[in-house]
Coordinates of C-alpha atoms and ligand atoms in Angstrom, one line a residue:
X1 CA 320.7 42.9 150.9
X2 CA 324.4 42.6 151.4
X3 CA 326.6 45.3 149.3
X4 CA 328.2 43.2 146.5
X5 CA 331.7 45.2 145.4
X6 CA 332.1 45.1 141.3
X7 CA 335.5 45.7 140.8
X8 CA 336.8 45.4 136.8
X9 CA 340.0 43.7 136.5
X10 CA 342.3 44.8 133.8
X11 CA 345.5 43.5 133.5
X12 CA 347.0 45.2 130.1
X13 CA 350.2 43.9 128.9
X14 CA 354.0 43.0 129.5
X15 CA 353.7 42.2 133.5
X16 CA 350.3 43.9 134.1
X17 CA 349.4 40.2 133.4
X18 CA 351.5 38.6 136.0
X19 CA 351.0 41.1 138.7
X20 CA 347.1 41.0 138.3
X21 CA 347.3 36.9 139.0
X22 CA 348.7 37.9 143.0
X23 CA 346.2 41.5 142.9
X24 CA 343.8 38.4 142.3
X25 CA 344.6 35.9 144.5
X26 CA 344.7 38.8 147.3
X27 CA 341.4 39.8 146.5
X28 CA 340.0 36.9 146.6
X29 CA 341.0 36.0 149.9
X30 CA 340.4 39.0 151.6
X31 CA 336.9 39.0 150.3
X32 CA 336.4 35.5 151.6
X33 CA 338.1 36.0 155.1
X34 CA 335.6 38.8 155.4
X35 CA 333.1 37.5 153.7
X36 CA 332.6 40.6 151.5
X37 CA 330.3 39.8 147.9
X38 CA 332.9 40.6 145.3
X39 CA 332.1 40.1 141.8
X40 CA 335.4 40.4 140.2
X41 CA 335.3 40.4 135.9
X42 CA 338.3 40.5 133.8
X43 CA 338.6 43.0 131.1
X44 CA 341.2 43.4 128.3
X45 CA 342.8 47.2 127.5
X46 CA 346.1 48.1 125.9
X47 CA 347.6 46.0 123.9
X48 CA 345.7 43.1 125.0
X49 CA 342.6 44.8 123.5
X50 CA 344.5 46.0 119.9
X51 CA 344.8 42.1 119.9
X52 CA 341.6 41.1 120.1
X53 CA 339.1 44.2 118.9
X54 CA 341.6 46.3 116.9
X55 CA 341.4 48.9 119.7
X56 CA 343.0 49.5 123.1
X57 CA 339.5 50.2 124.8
X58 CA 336.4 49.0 122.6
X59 CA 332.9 50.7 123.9
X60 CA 331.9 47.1 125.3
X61 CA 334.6 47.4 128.0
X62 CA 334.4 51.3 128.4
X63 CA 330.5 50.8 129.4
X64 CA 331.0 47.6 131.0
X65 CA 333.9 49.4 133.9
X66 CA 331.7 52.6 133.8
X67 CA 329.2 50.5 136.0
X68 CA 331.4 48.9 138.1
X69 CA 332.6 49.8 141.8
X70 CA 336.2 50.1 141.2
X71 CA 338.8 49.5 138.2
X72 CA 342.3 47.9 138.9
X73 CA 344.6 48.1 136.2
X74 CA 348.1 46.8 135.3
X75 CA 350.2 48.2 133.0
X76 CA 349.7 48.7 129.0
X77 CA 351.9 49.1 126.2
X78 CA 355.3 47.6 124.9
X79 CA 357.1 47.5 121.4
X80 CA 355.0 45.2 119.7
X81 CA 352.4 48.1 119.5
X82 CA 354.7 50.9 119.5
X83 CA 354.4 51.8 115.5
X84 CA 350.9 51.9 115.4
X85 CA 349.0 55.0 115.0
X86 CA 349.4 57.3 117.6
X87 CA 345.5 57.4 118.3
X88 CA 345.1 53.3 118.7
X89 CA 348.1 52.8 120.8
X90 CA 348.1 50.9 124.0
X91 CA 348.4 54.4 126.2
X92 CA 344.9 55.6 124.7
X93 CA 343.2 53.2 126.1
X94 CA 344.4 54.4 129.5
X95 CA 344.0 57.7 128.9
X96 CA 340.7 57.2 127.7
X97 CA 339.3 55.5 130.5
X98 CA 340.9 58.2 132.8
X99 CA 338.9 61.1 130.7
X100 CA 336.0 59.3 130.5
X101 CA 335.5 58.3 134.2
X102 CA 337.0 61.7 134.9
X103 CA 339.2 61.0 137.3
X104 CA 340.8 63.8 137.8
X105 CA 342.4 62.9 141.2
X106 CA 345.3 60.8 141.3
X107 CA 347.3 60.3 144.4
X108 CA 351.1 58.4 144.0
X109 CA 351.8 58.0 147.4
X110 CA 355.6 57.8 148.0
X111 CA 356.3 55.4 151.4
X112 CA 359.6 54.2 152.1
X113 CA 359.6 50.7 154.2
X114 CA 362.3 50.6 156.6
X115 CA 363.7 47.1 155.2
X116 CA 363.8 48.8 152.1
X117 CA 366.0 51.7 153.1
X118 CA 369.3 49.7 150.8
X119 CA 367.1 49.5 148.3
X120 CA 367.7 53.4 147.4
X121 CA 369.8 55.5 145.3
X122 CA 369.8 58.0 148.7
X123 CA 371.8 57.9 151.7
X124 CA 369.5 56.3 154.1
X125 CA 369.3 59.4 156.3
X126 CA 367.7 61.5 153.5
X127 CA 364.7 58.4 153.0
X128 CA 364.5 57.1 156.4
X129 CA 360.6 57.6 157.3
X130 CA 359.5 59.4 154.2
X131 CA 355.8 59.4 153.9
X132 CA 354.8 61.7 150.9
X133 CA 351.8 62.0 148.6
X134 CA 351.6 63.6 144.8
X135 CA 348.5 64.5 144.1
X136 CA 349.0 64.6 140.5
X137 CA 345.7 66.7 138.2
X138 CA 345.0 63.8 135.8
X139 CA 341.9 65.1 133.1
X140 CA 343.6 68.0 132.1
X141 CA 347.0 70.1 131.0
X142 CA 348.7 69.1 128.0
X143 CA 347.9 65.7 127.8
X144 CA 344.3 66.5 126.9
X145 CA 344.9 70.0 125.6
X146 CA 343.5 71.0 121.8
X147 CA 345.0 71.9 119.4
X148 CA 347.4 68.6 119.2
X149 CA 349.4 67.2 116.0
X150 CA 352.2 66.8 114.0
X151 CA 351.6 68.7 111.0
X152 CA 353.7 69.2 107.5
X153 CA 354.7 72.9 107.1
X154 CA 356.2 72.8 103.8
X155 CA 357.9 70.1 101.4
X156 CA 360.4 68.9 104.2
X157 CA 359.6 70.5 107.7
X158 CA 357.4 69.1 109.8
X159 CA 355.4 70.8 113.2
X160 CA 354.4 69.0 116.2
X161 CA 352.4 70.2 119.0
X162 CA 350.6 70.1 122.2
X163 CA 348.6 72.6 124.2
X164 CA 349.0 72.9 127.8
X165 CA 346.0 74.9 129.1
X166 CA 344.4 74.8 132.1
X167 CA 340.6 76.3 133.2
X168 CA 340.4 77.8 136.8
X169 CA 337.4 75.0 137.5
X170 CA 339.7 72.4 136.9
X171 CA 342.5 73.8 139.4
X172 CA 339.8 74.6 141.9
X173 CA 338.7 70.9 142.1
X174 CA 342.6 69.4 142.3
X175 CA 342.8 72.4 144.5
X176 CA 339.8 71.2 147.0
X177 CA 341.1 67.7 146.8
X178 CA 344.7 68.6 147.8
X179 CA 343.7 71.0 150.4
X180 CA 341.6 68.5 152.0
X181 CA 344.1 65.8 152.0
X182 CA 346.6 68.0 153.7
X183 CA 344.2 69.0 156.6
X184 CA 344.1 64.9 157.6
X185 CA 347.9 64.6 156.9
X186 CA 350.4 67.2 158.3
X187 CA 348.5 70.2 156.9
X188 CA 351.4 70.9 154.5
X189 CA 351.3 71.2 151.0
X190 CA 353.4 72.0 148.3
X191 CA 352.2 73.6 144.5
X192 CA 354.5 72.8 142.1
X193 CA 354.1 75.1 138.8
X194 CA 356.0 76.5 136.4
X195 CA 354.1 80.3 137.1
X196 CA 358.0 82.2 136.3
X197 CA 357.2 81.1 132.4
X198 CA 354.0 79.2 131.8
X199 CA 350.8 81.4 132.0
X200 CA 348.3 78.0 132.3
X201 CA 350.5 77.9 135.3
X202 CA 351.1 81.1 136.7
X203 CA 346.8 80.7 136.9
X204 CA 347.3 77.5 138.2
X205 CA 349.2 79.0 141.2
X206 CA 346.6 82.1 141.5
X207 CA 343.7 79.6 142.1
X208 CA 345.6 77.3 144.2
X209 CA 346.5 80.6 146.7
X210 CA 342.3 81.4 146.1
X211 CA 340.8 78.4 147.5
X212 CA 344.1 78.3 150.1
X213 CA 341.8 80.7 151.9
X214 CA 339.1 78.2 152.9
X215 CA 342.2 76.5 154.3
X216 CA 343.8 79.0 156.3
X217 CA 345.4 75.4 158.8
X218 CA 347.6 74.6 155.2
X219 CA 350.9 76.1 155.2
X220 CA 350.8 76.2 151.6
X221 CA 354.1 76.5 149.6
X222 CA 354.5 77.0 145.8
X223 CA 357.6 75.5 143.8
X224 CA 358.9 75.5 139.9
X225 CA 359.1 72.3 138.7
X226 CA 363.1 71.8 138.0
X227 CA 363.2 73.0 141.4
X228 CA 361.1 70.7 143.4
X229 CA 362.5 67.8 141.2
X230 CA 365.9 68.8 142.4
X231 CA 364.2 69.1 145.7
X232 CA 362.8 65.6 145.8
X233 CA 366.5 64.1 145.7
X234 CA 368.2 66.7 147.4
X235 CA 366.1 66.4 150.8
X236 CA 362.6 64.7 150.0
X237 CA 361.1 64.7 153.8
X238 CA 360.5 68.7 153.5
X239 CA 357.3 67.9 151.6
X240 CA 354.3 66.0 152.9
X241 CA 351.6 67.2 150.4
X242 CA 352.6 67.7 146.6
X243 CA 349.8 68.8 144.2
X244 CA 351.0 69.7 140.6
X245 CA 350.0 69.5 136.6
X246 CA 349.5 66.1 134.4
X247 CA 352.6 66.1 133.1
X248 CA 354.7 67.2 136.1
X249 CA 353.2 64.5 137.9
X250 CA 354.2 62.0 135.9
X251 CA 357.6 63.5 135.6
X252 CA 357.9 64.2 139.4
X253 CA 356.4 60.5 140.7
X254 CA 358.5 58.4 139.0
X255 CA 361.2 60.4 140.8
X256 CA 359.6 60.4 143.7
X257 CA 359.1 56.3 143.4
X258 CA 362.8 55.6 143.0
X259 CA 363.7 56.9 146.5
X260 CA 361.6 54.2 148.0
X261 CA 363.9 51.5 146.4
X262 CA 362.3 50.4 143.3
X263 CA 359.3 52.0 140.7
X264 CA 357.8 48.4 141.5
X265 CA 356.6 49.6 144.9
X266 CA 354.5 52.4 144.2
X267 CA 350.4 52.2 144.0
X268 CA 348.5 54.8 142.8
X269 CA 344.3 55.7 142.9
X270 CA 342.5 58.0 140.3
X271 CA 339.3 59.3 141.5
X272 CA 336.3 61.2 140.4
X273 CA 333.3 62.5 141.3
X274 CA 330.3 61.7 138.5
X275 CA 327.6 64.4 137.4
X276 CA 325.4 62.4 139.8
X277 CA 327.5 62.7 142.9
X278 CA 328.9 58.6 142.1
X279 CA 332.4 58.3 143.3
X280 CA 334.7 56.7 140.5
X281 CA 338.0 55.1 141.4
X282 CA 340.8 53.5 139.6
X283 CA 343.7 51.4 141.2
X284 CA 347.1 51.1 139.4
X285 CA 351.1 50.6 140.2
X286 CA 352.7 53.6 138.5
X287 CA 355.3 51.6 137.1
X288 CA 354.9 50.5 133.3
X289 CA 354.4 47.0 131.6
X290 CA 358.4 46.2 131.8
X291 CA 358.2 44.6 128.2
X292 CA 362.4 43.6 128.9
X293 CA 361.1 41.1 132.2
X294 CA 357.6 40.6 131.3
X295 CA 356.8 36.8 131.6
X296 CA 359.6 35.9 133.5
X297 CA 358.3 35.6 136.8
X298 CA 360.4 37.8 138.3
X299 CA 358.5 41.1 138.4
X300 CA 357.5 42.9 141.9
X301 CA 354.0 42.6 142.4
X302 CA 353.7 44.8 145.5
X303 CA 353.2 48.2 144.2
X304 CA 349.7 46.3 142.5
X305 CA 348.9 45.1 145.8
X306 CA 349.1 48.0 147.2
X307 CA 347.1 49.6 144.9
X308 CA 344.4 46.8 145.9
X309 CA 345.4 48.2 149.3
X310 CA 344.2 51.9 148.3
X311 CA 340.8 50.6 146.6
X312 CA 339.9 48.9 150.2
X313 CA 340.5 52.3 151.7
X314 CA 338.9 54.7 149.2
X315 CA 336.3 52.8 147.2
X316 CA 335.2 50.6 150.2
X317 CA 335.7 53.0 153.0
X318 CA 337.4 50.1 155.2
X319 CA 340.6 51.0 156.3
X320 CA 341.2 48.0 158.2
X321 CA 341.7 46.1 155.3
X322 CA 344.2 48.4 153.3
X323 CA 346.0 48.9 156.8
X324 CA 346.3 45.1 156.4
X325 CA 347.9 44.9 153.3
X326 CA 350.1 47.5 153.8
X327 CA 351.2 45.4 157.3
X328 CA 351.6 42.1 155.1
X329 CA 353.8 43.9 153.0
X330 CA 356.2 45.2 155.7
X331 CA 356.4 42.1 157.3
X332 CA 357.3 39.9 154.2
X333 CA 360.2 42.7 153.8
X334 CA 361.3 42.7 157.2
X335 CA 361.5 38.9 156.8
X336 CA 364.1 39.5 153.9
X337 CA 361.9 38.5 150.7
X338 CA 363.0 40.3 147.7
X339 CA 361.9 39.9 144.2
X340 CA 364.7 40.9 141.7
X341 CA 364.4 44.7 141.6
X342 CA 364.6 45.5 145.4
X343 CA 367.1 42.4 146.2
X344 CA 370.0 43.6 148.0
X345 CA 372.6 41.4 149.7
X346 CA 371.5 38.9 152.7
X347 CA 368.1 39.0 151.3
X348 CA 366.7 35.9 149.5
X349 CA 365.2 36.6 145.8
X350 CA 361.6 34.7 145.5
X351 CA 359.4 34.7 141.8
X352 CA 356.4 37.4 141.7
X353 CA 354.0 34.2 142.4
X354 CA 356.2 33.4 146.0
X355 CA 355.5 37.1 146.7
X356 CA 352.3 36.4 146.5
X357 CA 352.1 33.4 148.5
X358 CA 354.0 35.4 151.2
X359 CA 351.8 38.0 151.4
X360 CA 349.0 35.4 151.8
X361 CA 350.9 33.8 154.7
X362 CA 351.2 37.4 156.2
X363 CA 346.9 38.0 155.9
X364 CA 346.2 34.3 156.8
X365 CA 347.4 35.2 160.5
Ligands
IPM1 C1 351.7 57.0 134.3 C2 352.1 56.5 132.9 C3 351.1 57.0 131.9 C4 351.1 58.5 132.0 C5 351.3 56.5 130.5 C6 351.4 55.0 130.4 C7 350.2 57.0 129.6 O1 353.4 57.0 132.7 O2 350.6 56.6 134.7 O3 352.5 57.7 135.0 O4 351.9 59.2 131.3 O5 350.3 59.1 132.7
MG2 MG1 354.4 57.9 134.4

């Protein structure tokens, strides 16, 4: 019998709506060109799902995805939600689902497309050809870390805190991942930590030079934080391979997205590996649900198609298809399309929707 491909569609809020529509309509397509069984559900999270079950992820939806081949998710959150409780908020449900499926992996590749080079903040020199990953440790650090609160101290004074810890396992698996990605890239990579004053990291750093030894092809390099941030601006195409903590991935990626021209271009995967050997996998644009533009029409839907470009390559192992999408997209920008954020002069601005009718054009030939 013919493989069918479950993939759970979950749009969230602000834009995540709109962009999911074209992640959609790409989908669909491609699956019918190639006559590949897909069996696409929508699913609410975020905000959406506060809406409707009081909860950004109800156990319904959790168990539904868990079974599913791949997850592609918008964006959640935005300031109708943002004085709830701090555990129902739209972000939970995110963070749930990336706990829960364990995916630990997540990989924010950073491409710049030529066309795109105007786009940037940096002289085009310093961005011309960059091609670097994050692989950004997802499960862990101090977005997970116990203890966790804001506590009263005395009448007036209040406490909050978080706990940024780290347990050699979980460095060694970020560690395999990363090592293995750089020996099919340029067999560089990069640890950024914080070792000169955080001990979770100084071990981070000891692990990371351990398993470098089943590596010995990977020039490995190790970096503090502030100074790979300052790094990434200064002269971004030293690095090839990043691997670093939750939270400095976060931090460093949305850096890392602005020198290709706009956060609205860059996709992003989460993967784990289930008790059972089951490869998990969940697509997403890094950039957030853009409550100020959301329903307008006007927000860049490519860094969600390329996300649906990574699920072709690492849930359904055919490269063909994500190199596809990836082609599409550098054509429609070498023909001068623009939506708002990346429009520069002598380009013609078109709605998210016309992006994704371009994009179609590009895959129909
Ligand atoms: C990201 C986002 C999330 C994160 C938020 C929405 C919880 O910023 O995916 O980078 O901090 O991980
Ligand atoms: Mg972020």
């Amino acid at each position: 019998m013919e493989k069918t491909y479950n993939i759970a569609l979950l749009p969230g809020d602000g834009i995540g709506k709109e962009i999911s529509i074209q992640a959609k309509r790409i989908i669909n397509f491609l699956s019918k060109k190639n006559q590949l069984h897909v069996n696409l559900s929508d699913e609410l999270v975020g905000g959406a799902s506060i809406d409707e079950f009081g909860t950004p992820l109800s156990e319904e939806t959790l168990n539904r995805i868990k079974k599913s081949d791949a997850i592609i998710l918008g964006a959640v959150g935005g300031p109708k939600w943002e004085k709830l409780d701090f555990k129902i908020r739209p972000e939970r449900g995110l963070l749930r689902i990336r706990k829960e499926l364990d995916l630990f992996a997540n990989f924010r590749p950073a491409l710049v497309f030529d066309p795109l080079i105007d786009s940037s903040s940096l002289k085009p020199e310093i961005i011309k050809g960059l091609d670097i990953l994050i692989i950004r440790e997802l499960t862990g650090g101090i977005y997970f870390g116990e203890p966790r609160g804001i506590e009263k101290i005395d009448g007036k004074n209040f406490k909050g805190f978080n706990t940024l810890s780290y347990t050699s396992k979980e460095i060694e698996r970020i560690a395999e991942v990363a090592f293995k990605t750089a020996m099919i890239r340029s067999k560089k990579l990069c640890s950024v930590d914080k070792a000169n004053v955080l001990e979770s990291t100084e071990l981070w750093r000891n692990v990371i030079i351990d398993v470098s030894k089943r590596y010995p092809d990977v020039e490995l390099t190790h970096m503090y934080v502030d100074n790979a941030a300052m790094q990434l601006v200064r002269n971004p195409k030293q690095f090839d391979v990043i691997v670093t903590t939750n939270m400095f991935g976060d931090i460093l990626s949305d850096c890392a997205s602005m020198l290709t021209g706009s956060l609205g271009m860059l996709p992003s995967a989460s993967i784990g590996v289930m008790a059972n050997g089951e490869k998990k996998a969940m697509y997403e644009p890094v950039h957030g649900s853009a409550p100020d533009i959301a329903g307008m029409g006007i927000a860049n839907p490519l860094a969600m198609i390329l996300s649906v470009g990574m699920m072709f390559k690492y849930s359904f192992e055919n490269e063909l298809l994500s190199n596809k999408i990836i082609k599409a997209v550098k054509s429609v920008l070498e023909k001068g399309f623009r939506t708002r954020d990346i429009l520069t002069s002598g380009n013609k601005e078109i709605s998210t929707s016309e992006m994704g009718d371009k994009i179609l054009e590009e895959l129909e030939k």
